[in-house]
């Protein structure tokens, strides 16, 4: 059935849309895949293994992840798990539809409107995953507003059914958008292949260029793919802008590509250009807020994220807000949000990193280990997950295990600069010889500044390995100049343990904490502060720990 009726719901499977009357319900991404799978099985009970295989593969998920996604689908449909109308739980077996879906004629779509530039710009707002080229550093602070959330929006952009004039490549574009909207590595690869086919059919298709640019950047940033893909994405966005200089979506896409390549100033400039042309583009606004966070403007970033008019459309906005609260010292409020995100988004690599890292920063080593083991089993590979594993193994005294974890992180993205340094420093004699450290330091120092604080953090690790504590602390001050604000991590990470007795260490931490305290007071005095901070004062002892 290409169109189905489930009680009062009209489901257009070709357009991946669910409506109740004239209201389009917010069913997309994995929630759509889950509903589509249940429709395929009619009223049969679909067991957990089948759901995992048909909805999540190649990712590996457990029953908890599936149950959380069913909960999200029910929320989108307005269903009640205690008195279900659409999706019923069959204890110990799986899930089934409460009524048989009926084939029906396609519902007439609303009058076609060309998507706004705000909608189109979502291609870029997949907020800032790690950049695979340029400096190729890992970003130590948080990743932004959500690649997978933007993917579904891009599906609408590049395959808008009412677009005029129609392109002969439209059927291919629609299929490409379908695969891009799933948000998994293998399906993203299929989308790339189809977008390339669409360009062969219609070489002038801007929609194909935008879709291919986004999918290529996502491959490089999110799915550990070829770093050259981000460069190609940058070229494709530039081609669209040559033909249409005021294309807000293309500016946002170019910002995303710059973001993936680690070029912060260029990314900020493009995001700002996109917002000048389309102030309603909230996803690009969230991506810009992430970069403000990375620059150390925590209160400004938090305000921007809290001001989003449709935060539910920015899937990872809650991860970003939790991180900003954590860096501002609102540890308890941040922990509650991190824990909720960890349970609510098991397929989100960013929430999978955030919660165990937050636990480690709070000194909860055993709980961090448990949360990380759970995250590693969820099938969302990422260098930060593996490096966090290395840090926790070092804390437990397992140097060999830590070396293997850091090497696994390096192999996942072998061109990343910080990954090379950490893997080399943890190998013991041989690789991390004085000559290797000196050569590595020269190489890292010669790299041009790209606006990220982790460049200075990497130099600090190498100076520390040389035994030059003064130079290492000076490097960390430069990291603070660039926006680094994670004093809690500096206090607990084993990577900087040798510096903790060095002159100037406490002054470094005090400098970070003084700036954070001022921004925390600004948040507490603001009318826009989140509800879970009400009643707190600016004094750390009263509201933070």
Short mmCIF file of C-alpha atoms in Angstrom, two decimals:
data_model
loop_
_atom_site.label_atom_id
_atom_site.label_comp_id
_atom_site.label_asym_id
_atom_site.label_seq_id
_atom_site.Cartn_x
_atom_site.Cartn_y
_atom_site.Cartn_z
CA UNK A 1 0.00 0.00 0.00
CA UNK A 2 1.42 3.37 -0.97
CA UNK A 3 -1.32 5.07 1.06
CA UNK A 4 -3.01 3.57 4.09
CA UNK A 5 -5.72 4.48 6.56
CA UNK A 6 -5.14 3.49 10.20
CA UNK A 7 -8.29 4.46 12.10
CA UNK A 8 -8.28 8.29 11.79
CA UNK A 9 -4.72 8.49 10.47
CA UNK A 10 -3.95 8.90 6.77
CA UNK A 11 -0.45 7.55 6.03
CA UNK A 12 1.27 8.48 2.78
CA UNK A 13 4.17 6.04 2.57
CA UNK A 14 5.65 7.54 -0.58
CA UNK A 15 5.86 10.99 1.02
CA UNK A 16 6.63 9.54 4.49
CA UNK A 17 3.85 11.60 5.98
CA UNK A 18 1.17 10.96 8.60
CA UNK A 19 -1.89 13.19 8.84
CA UNK A 20 -4.91 13.42 11.06
CA UNK A 21 -7.34 15.47 9.03
CA UNK A 22 -5.34 18.44 7.72
CA UNK A 23 -2.74 18.26 10.48
CA UNK A 24 0.63 16.71 9.60
CA UNK A 25 1.94 14.78 12.60
CA UNK A 26 5.66 14.96 13.56
CA UNK A 27 6.58 11.41 12.49
CA UNK A 28 9.99 11.25 10.80
CA UNK A 29 13.35 9.51 10.90
CA UNK A 30 13.42 6.37 13.01
CA UNK A 31 9.84 6.93 14.17
CA UNK A 32 8.69 6.84 10.56
CA UNK A 33 10.78 3.73 9.88
CA UNK A 34 9.21 2.04 12.90
CA UNK A 35 5.66 2.89 11.81
CA UNK A 36 6.38 1.81 8.24
CA UNK A 37 7.72 -1.53 9.49
CA UNK A 38 4.57 -2.12 11.57
CA UNK A 39 2.41 -1.24 8.56
CA UNK A 40 4.31 -3.79 6.49
CA UNK A 41 3.34 -6.51 8.98
CA UNK A 42 -0.32 -5.53 9.32
CA UNK A 43 -1.66 -6.62 12.69
CA UNK A 44 0.95 -9.35 13.18
CA UNK A 45 3.11 -9.10 16.27
CA UNK A 46 6.55 -7.83 15.18
CA UNK A 47 9.21 -9.18 17.53
CA UNK A 48 12.18 -7.21 18.80
CA UNK A 49 14.69 -8.95 16.53
CA UNK A 50 12.66 -8.14 13.45
CA UNK A 51 12.25 -4.51 14.48
CA UNK A 52 15.98 -4.18 15.17
CA UNK A 53 16.83 -5.71 11.80
CA UNK A 54 14.29 -3.82 9.67
CA UNK A 55 14.41 -0.43 11.40
CA UNK A 56 17.86 0.01 12.94
CA UNK A 57 20.27 -2.20 10.96
CA UNK A 58 23.23 -2.00 10.60
CA UNK A 59 23.20 -0.43 14.07
CA UNK A 60 22.81 -2.90 16.93
CA UNK A 61 20.15 -1.98 19.48
CA UNK A 62 18.43 -3.69 22.37
CA UNK A 63 14.88 -3.84 23.61
CA UNK A 64 15.28 -0.65 25.66
CA UNK A 65 16.16 1.37 22.57
CA UNK A 66 13.20 -0.06 20.68
CA UNK A 67 10.84 0.66 23.58
CA UNK A 68 12.06 4.25 23.76
CA UNK A 69 11.44 4.72 20.04
CA UNK A 70 7.92 3.24 20.35
CA UNK A 71 7.31 5.74 23.13
CA UNK A 72 8.39 8.60 20.83
CA UNK A 73 6.16 7.30 18.03
CA UNK A 74 3.19 7.14 20.39
CA UNK A 75 3.84 10.70 21.49
CA UNK A 76 3.90 11.85 17.87
CA UNK A 77 0.63 10.04 17.13
CA UNK A 78 -1.06 11.18 20.34
CA UNK A 79 -1.37 7.57 21.52
CA UNK A 80 -1.64 6.38 25.13
CA UNK A 81 0.31 3.28 26.13
CA UNK A 82 -2.28 2.48 28.84
CA UNK A 83 -5.17 2.63 26.34
CA UNK A 84 -3.46 2.31 22.96
CA UNK A 85 -5.34 3.08 19.77
CA UNK A 86 -2.57 2.62 17.21
CA UNK A 87 0.40 0.64 18.61
CA UNK A 88 -0.01 -2.12 21.18
CA UNK A 89 2.75 -3.69 23.30
CA UNK A 90 2.70 -7.49 23.48
CA UNK A 91 4.56 -8.37 26.64
CA UNK A 92 7.77 -10.26 26.06
CA UNK A 93 7.20 -10.48 22.29
CA UNK A 94 7.15 -7.10 20.60
CA UNK A 95 4.61 -4.68 19.15
CA UNK A 96 1.66 -4.71 16.76
CA UNK A 97 -0.84 -2.33 15.24
CA UNK A 98 -4.14 -2.14 17.12
CA UNK A 99 -6.19 -2.18 13.91
CA UNK A 100 -5.59 -3.45 10.38
CA UNK A 101 -4.39 -0.73 8.01
CA UNK A 102 -6.64 -0.22 4.99
CA UNK A 103 -5.48 0.68 1.50
CA UNK A 104 -6.84 4.02 0.35
CA UNK A 105 -6.42 6.61 -2.35
CA UNK A 106 -3.65 9.16 -1.89
CA UNK A 107 -4.83 12.21 -0.03
CA UNK A 108 -4.67 15.47 -1.96
CA UNK A 109 -1.63 17.36 -0.78
CA UNK A 110 -1.81 20.99 0.28
CA UNK A 111 -1.27 23.57 -2.44
CA UNK A 112 2.37 23.19 -3.37
CA UNK A 113 4.66 25.89 -2.07
CA UNK A 114 8.32 26.09 -2.86
CA UNK A 115 10.17 25.31 0.36
CA UNK A 116 11.42 28.40 2.12
CA UNK A 117 15.08 29.06 2.47
CA UNK A 118 14.59 28.44 6.17
CA UNK A 119 13.52 24.92 5.46
CA UNK A 120 16.22 24.48 2.89
CA UNK A 121 18.94 25.64 5.18
CA UNK A 122 18.43 22.67 7.42
CA UNK A 123 20.88 20.86 5.23
CA UNK A 124 23.62 22.70 6.98
CA UNK A 125 22.40 22.78 10.46
CA UNK A 126 23.29 19.36 11.21
CA UNK A 127 25.33 20.98 13.71
CA UNK A 128 28.93 20.54 13.85
CA UNK A 129 30.27 17.07 14.03
CA UNK A 130 34.00 16.57 14.13
CA UNK A 131 35.94 17.95 11.19
CA UNK A 132 37.82 15.31 9.23
CA UNK A 133 40.13 17.70 7.38
CA UNK A 134 41.84 21.03 7.88
CA UNK A 135 43.34 20.60 11.38
CA UNK A 136 41.49 17.29 11.73
CA UNK A 137 41.16 17.70 15.48
CA UNK A 138 38.57 16.10 17.72
CA UNK A 139 36.36 18.69 19.33
CA UNK A 140 36.53 18.30 23.05
CA UNK A 141 33.42 20.25 23.83
CA UNK A 142 30.02 19.36 22.50
CA UNK A 143 28.61 18.69 19.10
CA UNK A 144 25.68 20.62 17.89
CA UNK A 145 22.11 20.54 16.89
CA UNK A 146 21.77 17.19 15.23
CA UNK A 147 22.76 15.68 11.93
CA UNK A 148 20.08 13.02 11.91
CA UNK A 149 17.35 15.58 12.64
CA UNK A 150 18.44 17.68 9.69
CA UNK A 151 18.56 14.68 7.38
CA UNK A 152 14.80 14.23 7.42
CA UNK A 153 14.30 17.91 6.70
CA UNK A 154 16.69 17.70 3.79
CA UNK A 155 14.56 14.92 2.36
CA UNK A 156 11.80 17.49 2.03
CA UNK A 157 14.13 20.08 0.55
CA UNK A 158 15.63 18.04 -2.22
CA UNK A 159 12.53 16.13 -3.28
CA UNK A 160 9.69 18.61 -2.76
CA UNK A 161 6.79 17.00 -4.63
CA UNK A 162 5.08 20.18 -5.73
CA UNK A 163 8.15 21.91 -7.01
CA UNK A 164 7.83 23.58 -10.43
CA UNK A 165 9.14 23.06 -12.97
CA UNK A 166 9.54 19.37 -12.39
CA UNK A 167 12.92 17.81 -13.12
CA UNK A 168 13.33 14.44 -14.87
CA UNK A 169 15.53 13.55 -11.93
CA UNK A 170 12.68 13.94 -9.39
CA UNK A 171 11.96 10.21 -8.92
CA UNK A 172 15.63 9.57 -8.20
CA UNK A 173 15.78 12.59 -5.88
CA UNK A 174 12.80 11.34 -3.91
CA UNK A 175 14.42 7.96 -3.43
CA UNK A 176 17.71 9.58 -2.45
CA UNK A 177 15.90 11.73 0.09
CA UNK A 178 14.25 8.64 1.52
CA UNK A 179 17.62 6.99 2.20
CA UNK A 180 19.19 10.21 3.47
CA UNK A 181 16.30 10.61 5.90
CA UNK A 182 16.99 7.29 7.64
CA UNK A 183 20.16 8.68 9.20
CA UNK A 184 22.39 5.58 9.01
CA UNK A 185 25.76 5.18 7.32
CA UNK A 186 24.80 2.53 4.77
CA UNK A 187 21.65 4.37 3.74
CA UNK A 188 23.54 7.65 3.51
CA UNK A 189 25.89 5.92 1.05
CA UNK A 190 22.89 4.85 -1.02
CA UNK A 191 21.66 8.44 -0.97
CA UNK A 192 25.04 9.67 -2.26
CA UNK A 193 24.90 7.21 -5.16
CA UNK A 194 21.36 8.28 -6.06
CA UNK A 195 22.14 11.99 -5.84
CA UNK A 196 25.03 11.43 -8.26
CA UNK A 197 22.63 9.64 -10.59
CA UNK A 198 20.22 12.55 -10.33
CA UNK A 199 22.99 14.94 -11.40
CA UNK A 200 23.73 12.75 -14.40
CA UNK A 201 20.05 12.91 -15.39
CA UNK A 202 19.76 16.65 -14.72
CA UNK A 203 23.17 18.38 -14.47
CA UNK A 204 21.49 21.71 -13.64
CA UNK A 205 19.55 20.42 -10.62
CA UNK A 206 20.29 22.60 -7.60
CA UNK A 207 18.25 20.23 -5.45
CA UNK A 208 20.56 17.36 -6.40
CA UNK A 209 23.64 19.45 -5.60
CA UNK A 210 22.23 20.47 -2.22
CA UNK A 211 21.24 16.93 -1.34
CA UNK A 212 24.59 15.50 -2.44
CA UNK A 213 26.51 18.20 -0.55
CA UNK A 214 24.65 17.45 2.67
CA UNK A 215 25.01 13.69 2.32
CA UNK A 216 28.74 13.95 1.55
CA UNK A 217 29.36 16.22 4.52
CA UNK A 218 27.38 13.89 6.78
CA UNK A 219 29.42 10.94 5.53
CA UNK A 220 32.68 12.66 6.43
CA UNK A 221 31.50 14.12 9.74
CA UNK A 222 29.05 11.68 11.22
CA UNK A 223 29.75 8.33 9.60
CA UNK A 224 33.58 8.27 9.70
CA UNK A 225 33.73 8.39 5.91
CA UNK A 226 36.26 9.84 3.50
CA UNK A 227 37.43 13.33 4.56
CA UNK A 228 37.57 14.32 0.88
CA UNK A 229 33.78 14.17 0.85
CA UNK A 230 33.58 17.32 2.95
CA UNK A 231 35.72 19.15 0.40
CA UNK A 232 33.42 18.00 -2.39
CA UNK A 233 30.43 19.18 -0.35
CA UNK A 234 32.07 22.59 -0.08
CA UNK A 235 32.50 22.74 -3.87
CA UNK A 236 28.90 21.70 -4.52
CA UNK A 237 27.53 24.39 -2.19
CA UNK A 238 29.76 26.91 -3.93
CA UNK A 239 28.37 25.88 -7.31
CA UNK A 240 24.81 26.49 -6.10
CA UNK A 241 25.84 29.92 -4.78
CA UNK A 242 27.45 30.85 -8.09
CA UNK A 243 24.10 30.37 -9.78
CA UNK A 244 22.04 31.83 -6.91
CA UNK A 245 24.11 34.08 -4.56
CA UNK A 246 21.13 34.69 -2.26
CA UNK A 247 20.31 31.01 -1.76
CA UNK A 248 20.10 30.80 2.03
CA UNK A 249 20.13 27.02 1.95
CA UNK A 250 23.38 26.99 0.00
CA UNK A 251 25.00 29.39 2.47
CA UNK A 252 23.94 27.11 5.29
CA UNK A 253 25.24 24.08 3.41
CA UNK A 254 28.59 25.74 2.82
CA UNK A 255 28.71 26.59 6.50
CA UNK A 256 28.08 22.93 7.32
CA UNK A 257 30.89 21.85 5.01
CA UNK A 258 33.27 24.40 6.56
CA UNK A 259 32.13 23.19 9.97
CA UNK A 260 32.95 19.60 9.06
CA UNK A 261 36.36 20.70 7.82
CA UNK A 262 37.08 22.45 11.13
CA UNK A 263 37.14 25.94 9.63
CA UNK A 264 35.26 27.80 12.36
CA UNK A 265 35.48 31.43 11.11
CA UNK A 266 34.28 30.45 7.64
CA UNK A 267 31.48 28.32 9.09
CA UNK A 268 30.30 31.20 11.30
CA UNK A 269 30.36 33.61 8.36
CA UNK A 270 28.27 31.29 6.20
CA UNK A 271 25.78 30.53 8.96
CA UNK A 272 25.36 34.27 9.56
CA UNK A 273 24.82 34.86 5.83
CA UNK A 274 22.17 32.14 5.78
CA UNK A 275 20.37 33.73 8.74
CA UNK A 276 20.52 37.20 7.16
CA UNK A 277 18.65 35.78 4.19
CA UNK A 278 16.33 33.59 6.23
CA UNK A 279 15.99 34.62 9.90
CA UNK A 280 13.46 31.83 10.49
CA UNK A 281 16.00 29.05 9.89
CA UNK A 282 16.20 27.67 13.42
CA UNK A 283 18.51 24.77 12.64
CA UNK A 284 21.21 27.06 11.32
CA UNK A 285 20.65 29.25 14.36
CA UNK A 286 21.25 26.22 16.59
CA UNK A 287 24.43 25.39 14.68
CA UNK A 288 25.66 28.94 15.16
CA UNK A 289 24.86 28.67 18.87
CA UNK A 290 27.07 25.59 19.05
CA UNK A 291 30.00 27.50 17.61
CA UNK A 292 29.34 30.29 20.13
CA UNK A 293 29.56 27.65 22.84
CA UNK A 294 32.90 26.49 21.44
CA UNK A 295 34.12 30.09 21.57
CA UNK A 296 33.33 30.17 25.30
CA UNK A 297 30.17 32.28 25.01
CA UNK A 298 28.13 29.85 27.09
CA UNK A 299 25.34 32.17 28.25
CA UNK A 300 24.86 33.49 24.72
CA UNK A 301 24.67 29.97 23.30
CA UNK A 302 22.24 28.83 26.00
CA UNK A 303 19.98 31.81 25.38
CA UNK A 304 19.97 31.12 21.63
CA UNK A 305 19.05 27.46 22.12
CA UNK A 306 16.32 28.24 24.63
CA UNK A 307 14.84 30.87 22.29
CA UNK A 308 14.21 28.41 19.46
CA UNK A 309 10.51 28.49 18.63
CA UNK A 310 10.29 24.83 17.60
CA UNK A 311 12.97 23.05 19.66
CA UNK A 312 11.32 19.69 19.03
CA UNK A 313 12.46 19.98 15.41
CA UNK A 314 16.10 20.30 16.53
CA UNK A 315 16.58 16.76 17.66
CA UNK A 316 19.86 17.26 19.52
CA UNK A 317 19.12 20.69 20.94
CA UNK A 318 18.54 19.10 24.36
CA UNK A 319 22.04 17.58 24.24
CA UNK A 320 23.47 20.99 23.51
CA UNK A 321 21.53 22.70 26.31
CA UNK A 322 22.64 20.04 28.79
CA UNK A 323 26.27 20.58 27.82
CA UNK A 324 25.96 24.35 28.20
CA UNK A 325 24.45 23.93 31.67
CA UNK A 326 27.27 21.53 32.55
CA UNK A 327 29.97 23.97 31.45
CA UNK A 328 28.21 26.78 33.34
CA UNK A 329 28.48 24.75 36.56
CA UNK A 330 24.81 23.79 36.92
CA UNK A 331 25.91 20.22 37.43
CA UNK A 332 22.74 18.71 38.89
CA UNK A 333 20.44 20.26 36.28
CA UNK A 334 22.82 19.20 33.51
CA UNK A 335 23.07 15.66 34.87
CA UNK A 336 19.30 15.23 34.88
CA UNK A 337 19.15 16.36 31.26
CA UNK A 338 22.11 14.21 30.18
CA UNK A 339 20.56 11.13 31.82
CA UNK A 340 17.21 11.78 30.13
CA UNK A 341 18.83 12.28 26.72
CA UNK A 342 20.87 9.10 27.17
CA UNK A 343 17.68 7.09 27.65
CA UNK A 344 15.57 8.97 25.12
CA UNK A 345 18.07 8.96 22.22
CA UNK A 346 19.92 5.62 22.24
CA UNK A 347 20.77 6.02 18.55
CA UNK A 348 22.30 9.49 19.08
CA UNK A 349 26.08 9.32 19.30
CA UNK A 350 26.23 12.77 20.92
CA UNK A 351 24.03 11.83 23.89
CA UNK A 352 25.93 8.54 24.11
CA UNK A 353 29.15 10.50 24.63
CA UNK A 354 27.69 13.25 26.83
CA UNK A 355 26.33 11.21 29.74
CA UNK A 356 29.36 9.00 30.52
CA UNK A 357 31.69 11.99 30.10
CA UNK A 358 29.54 14.06 32.46
CA UNK A 359 29.65 11.23 35.01
CA UNK A 360 33.44 11.07 34.71
CA UNK A 361 33.69 14.83 35.18
CA UNK A 362 31.57 14.53 38.33
CA UNK A 363 33.98 11.92 39.75
CA UNK A 364 31.49 9.06 39.28
CA UNK A 365 34.02 6.71 37.69
CA UNK A 366 32.09 3.45 38.18
CA UNK A 367 28.84 4.92 36.87
CA UNK A 368 30.70 6.44 33.94
CA UNK A 369 32.14 3.02 33.12
CA UNK A 370 28.69 1.42 33.17
CA UNK A 371 27.17 4.15 31.00
CA UNK A 372 30.06 3.99 28.54
CA UNK A 373 29.79 0.21 28.20
CA UNK A 374 26.12 0.67 27.39
CA UNK A 375 26.92 3.42 24.89
CA UNK A 376 29.60 1.35 23.17
CA UNK A 377 27.07 -1.46 22.67
CA UNK A 378 24.59 0.83 20.89
CA UNK A 379 26.38 0.80 17.55
CA UNK A 380 27.20 4.52 17.28
CA UNK A 381 30.99 4.44 16.71
CA UNK A 382 32.83 7.69 17.29
CA UNK A 383 36.42 8.64 18.19
CA UNK A 384 35.26 10.51 21.31
CA UNK A 385 33.58 7.37 22.65
CA UNK A 386 36.79 5.39 22.17
CA UNK A 387 38.97 8.13 23.67
CA UNK A 388 36.66 8.35 26.67
CA UNK A 389 37.12 4.61 27.03
CA UNK A 390 40.87 5.17 27.02
CA UNK A 391 40.63 7.81 29.75
CA UNK A 392 38.53 5.56 32.00
CA UNK A 393 40.91 2.64 31.45
CA UNK A 394 43.83 4.86 32.43
CA UNK A 395 41.95 5.83 35.59
CA UNK A 396 41.61 2.13 36.37
CA UNK A 397 45.32 1.52 35.84
CA UNK A 398 44.92 -0.45 32.59
CA UNK A 399 47.54 1.27 30.44
CA UNK A 400 47.58 -1.46 27.80
CA UNK A 401 43.81 -1.36 27.40
CA UNK A 402 43.93 2.42 27.23
CA UNK A 403 46.59 2.32 24.50
CA UNK A 404 44.39 -0.03 22.48
CA UNK A 405 41.36 2.25 22.91
CA UNK A 406 43.28 5.33 21.75
CA UNK A 407 44.62 3.39 18.78
CA UNK A 408 41.09 2.28 17.87
CA UNK A 409 40.02 5.93 17.96
CA UNK A 410 42.90 6.85 15.65
CA UNK A 411 42.04 4.09 13.20
CA UNK A 412 38.41 5.19 13.07
CA UNK A 413 39.49 8.59 11.69
CA UNK A 414 43.18 8.25 10.89
CA UNK A 415 43.64 11.81 9.63
CA UNK A 416 42.56 13.52 12.83
CA UNK A 417 45.46 15.33 14.40
CA UNK A 418 44.52 14.88 18.05
CA UNK A 419 43.80 11.19 17.53
CA UNK A 420 47.32 10.69 16.15
CA UNK A 421 48.87 12.47 19.12
CA UNK A 422 46.90 10.61 21.79
CA UNK A 423 47.54 7.22 20.18
CA UNK A 424 51.24 7.99 19.84
CA UNK A 425 51.67 9.24 23.40
CA UNK A 426 49.98 6.17 24.86
CA UNK A 427 52.08 3.60 23.00
CA UNK A 428 54.96 3.67 25.47
CA UNK A 429 58.54 3.29 24.28
CA UNK A 430 59.18 3.49 20.56
CA UNK A 431 56.39 5.50 19.05
CA UNK A 432 56.42 8.14 21.79
CA UNK A 433 60.19 8.56 21.88
CA UNK A 434 61.55 12.07 22.49
CA UNK A 435 62.32 12.41 18.79
CA UNK A 436 58.76 11.43 17.85
CA UNK A 437 57.29 13.90 20.39
CA UNK A 438 59.50 16.73 19.13
CA UNK A 439 58.65 16.01 15.50
CA UNK A 440 54.95 15.77 16.31
CA UNK A 441 55.08 19.07 18.21
CA UNK A 442 56.72 20.81 15.26
CA UNK A 443 54.06 19.42 12.95
CA UNK A 444 51.18 20.49 15.17
CA UNK A 445 52.64 23.93 15.85
CA UNK A 446 53.08 24.55 12.13
CA UNK A 447 49.38 24.01 11.46
CA UNK A 448 47.46 27.24 11.00
CA UNK A 449 44.99 28.34 13.66
CA UNK A 450 41.43 27.34 12.77
CA UNK A 451 39.58 28.86 15.73
CA UNK A 452 39.23 25.68 17.82
CA UNK A 453 40.64 25.37 21.33
CA UNK A 454 41.67 21.74 20.89
CA UNK A 455 44.71 22.78 18.83
CA UNK A 456 46.19 24.32 21.96
CA UNK A 457 45.08 21.33 24.07
CA UNK A 458 47.00 19.03 21.74
CA UNK A 459 50.15 21.15 22.02
CA UNK A 460 49.78 21.09 25.80
CA UNK A 461 49.77 17.27 25.78
CA UNK A 462 52.98 17.21 23.75
CA UNK A 463 54.76 19.82 25.89
CA UNK A 464 53.71 17.88 28.98
CA UNK A 465 55.22 14.72 27.45
CA UNK A 466 58.48 16.63 26.96
CA UNK A 467 58.45 17.53 30.65
CA UNK A 468 57.89 21.24 29.97
CA UNK A 469 55.05 21.97 32.40
CA UNK A 470 55.32 25.74 31.95
CA UNK A 471 54.84 25.52 28.19
CA UNK A 472 51.96 23.06 28.63
CA UNK A 473 50.11 25.40 31.00
CA UNK A 474 50.75 28.31 28.61
CA UNK A 475 49.18 26.20 25.87
CA UNK A 476 46.12 25.59 28.03
CA UNK A 477 45.81 29.34 28.62
CA UNK A 478 45.76 29.72 24.83
CA UNK A 479 43.01 27.11 24.75
CA UNK A 480 41.03 29.26 27.21
CA UNK A 481 41.64 32.28 24.95
CA UNK A 482 40.05 30.26 22.12
CA UNK A 483 37.00 29.29 24.20
CA UNK A 484 37.90 26.21 26.27
CA UNK A 485 35.84 26.23 29.49
CA UNK A 486 35.84 22.62 30.76
CA UNK A 487 37.60 23.01 34.12
CA UNK A 488 35.85 19.90 35.48
CA UNK A 489 37.45 17.74 32.77
CA UNK A 490 40.90 19.22 33.48
CA UNK A 491 40.49 18.30 37.15
CA UNK A 492 39.67 14.63 36.51
CA UNK A 493 41.20 13.51 33.23
CA UNK A 494 44.28 11.30 33.60
CA UNK A 495 45.69 12.88 30.45
CA UNK A 496 46.84 15.96 32.37
CA UNK A 497 47.57 14.33 35.73
CA UNK A 498 51.31 15.27 35.60
CA UNK A 499 50.43 18.98 35.48
CA UNK A 500 48.31 19.08 38.61
CA UNK A 501 51.22 19.84 40.91
CA UNK A 502 52.85 22.30 38.52
CA UNK A 503 53.07 26.03 39.29
CA UNK A 504 50.29 27.88 37.57
CA UNK A 505 47.84 24.99 37.44
CA UNK A 506 45.41 26.35 40.02
CA UNK A 507 45.65 29.82 38.50
CA UNK A 508 44.63 28.31 35.15
CA UNK A 509 41.56 26.67 36.70
CA UNK A 510 40.71 29.84 38.61
CA UNK A 511 40.78 31.82 35.36
CA UNK A 512 38.26 29.46 33.76
CA UNK A 513 36.04 29.40 36.82
CA UNK A 514 36.00 33.20 37.15
CA UNK A 515 34.73 33.58 33.59
CA UNK A 516 32.18 30.80 34.05
CA UNK A 517 30.96 32.33 37.34
CA UNK A 518 30.27 35.64 35.60
CA UNK A 519 28.32 33.92 32.84
CA UNK A 520 26.46 31.78 35.38
CA UNK A 521 25.35 34.92 37.23
CA UNK A 522 24.19 36.38 33.91
CA UNK A 523 22.04 33.30 33.26
CA UNK A 524 20.52 33.32 36.75
CA UNK A 525 19.62 36.99 36.44
CA UNK A 526 17.97 36.52 33.04
CA UNK A 527 14.24 36.19 32.43
CA UNK A 528 14.91 33.39 29.92
CA UNK A 529 16.69 31.03 32.31
CA UNK A 530 15.32 27.47 32.24
CA UNK A 531 12.78 26.42 34.85
CA UNK A 532 15.12 23.93 36.51
CA UNK A 533 17.40 26.82 37.56
CA UNK A 534 14.71 28.85 39.29
CA UNK A 535 15.42 29.33 42.96
CA UNK A 536 19.19 29.10 42.52
CA UNK A 537 21.55 31.95 43.27
CA UNK A 538 24.75 32.88 41.47
CA UNK A 539 26.81 31.55 44.39
CA UNK A 540 28.25 28.15 43.39
CA UNK A 541 27.58 26.59 46.78
CA UNK A 542 23.89 27.40 46.50
CA UNK A 543 23.17 25.87 43.14
CA UNK A 544 26.09 23.95 41.73
CA UNK A 545 28.51 21.30 42.81
#
